[in-house]
XYZ file of C-alpha atoms in Angstrom:
113
model
C -46.122 -0.665 46.841
C -46.069 -4.286 46.958
C -44.883 -6.830 49.633
C -41.088 -8.060 49.624
C -42.203 -11.807 48.500
C -43.692 -10.497 45.215
C -40.227 -9.198 44.203
C -37.567 -11.535 42.865
C -34.492 -11.583 40.228
C -36.795 -11.915 37.192
C -38.508 -8.772 38.034
C -42.271 -7.094 38.736
C -43.912 -4.664 36.834
C -46.026 -2.216 39.290
C -48.563 0.333 37.759
C -48.948 3.984 39.440
C -51.155 6.232 39.109
C -50.168 9.832 38.991
C -53.481 11.701 38.984
C -55.381 10.235 35.730
C -52.363 8.796 34.048
C -50.688 5.419 34.637
C -46.951 5.131 35.191
C -45.088 1.770 35.020
C -41.963 1.008 37.442
C -40.492 -2.329 37.152
C -38.828 -3.518 40.541
C -35.752 -6.274 40.782
C -34.252 -8.024 43.398
C -30.537 -8.179 42.724
C -27.578 -9.257 44.879
C -29.842 -8.593 48.088
C -30.778 -5.024 47.378
C -34.133 -4.076 45.798
C -33.826 -1.761 42.718
C -36.405 0.464 40.765
C -36.606 1.796 37.671
C -39.206 3.383 35.593
C -40.069 0.619 33.022
C -38.869 3.122 29.987
C -36.224 2.218 27.771
C -34.164 5.396 27.341
C -33.554 4.487 23.376
C -37.480 5.085 22.609
C -39.114 5.430 25.857
C -40.933 1.659 25.226
C -41.274 -0.867 28.109
C -38.604 -3.247 28.632
C -40.380 -6.152 29.199
C -42.337 -8.264 26.324
C -45.396 -9.409 28.476
C -46.592 -8.861 32.097
C -43.931 -9.467 34.580
C -41.523 -11.296 31.475
C -37.976 -9.464 31.322
C -35.232 -10.823 29.311
C -31.679 -11.237 30.787
C -28.416 -11.834 29.324
C -26.496 -15.035 30.516
C -24.554 -12.452 33.088
C -27.998 -11.437 34.424
C -28.283 -7.992 32.670
C -31.715 -6.670 31.775
C -32.441 -6.734 28.216
C -34.701 -4.551 26.777
C -37.056 -6.652 24.740
C -37.692 -4.126 21.842
C -34.287 -3.305 20.470
C -31.732 -5.301 22.600
C -30.140 -2.707 24.781
C -28.664 -3.964 27.836
C -28.783 -2.797 31.492
C -26.751 -3.351 34.617
C -29.214 -3.969 37.175
C -27.384 -2.420 39.759
C -27.195 1.183 38.489
C -29.501 1.113 35.282
C -26.641 1.762 33.030
C -26.771 0.786 29.383
C -23.551 -0.895 28.761
C -24.615 -2.177 24.813
C -27.130 -1.424 22.405
C -28.786 1.629 20.837
C -28.549 3.804 23.971
C -24.949 2.638 25.245
C -23.893 5.051 28.355
C -27.601 5.799 29.057
C -29.473 5.163 32.452
C -32.844 3.894 33.054
C -34.639 6.535 35.469
C -34.070 5.078 39.173
C -36.816 5.327 41.407
C -35.775 5.326 45.296
C -37.441 2.640 47.519
C -37.545 1.881 51.164
C -38.462 -1.348 52.928
C -41.135 -1.383 56.061
C -41.403 -4.723 57.311
C -42.449 -6.676 54.665
C -43.631 -3.898 52.255
C -41.411 -2.162 49.722
C -42.584 1.579 49.018
C -41.538 4.672 46.895
C -40.683 7.713 48.441
C -43.657 9.971 48.453
C -42.343 12.731 46.383
C -41.013 10.250 43.495
C -44.650 8.206 43.487
C -46.159 11.116 41.729
C -43.584 11.553 38.756
C -44.316 10.065 35.532
C -42.282 8.604 32.846
C -40.790 11.204 30.437
């Protein structure tokens, strides 16, 4: 999927192919752990970022959806404020092999709802 050095606290968007259809995943390094989610806000399914690898954060380092301002905890994907409060980002399980970050095989073929 990507190299560990490509991921930081500011996020990395990754394009995956599920057959002919692309899916977009966002990966963050937060509190020493890697967190991956489909790049789709539960409010309306729009991307969380405002540009390639460009994400907004609150002063507390919560992820903020660039479209409607929903605010998410990076460690759980839970929306803590905004139009989809209580909803969650769709998490993807990742594993570290050497210096590479990989999605679990069965999840790599899933598509954004």
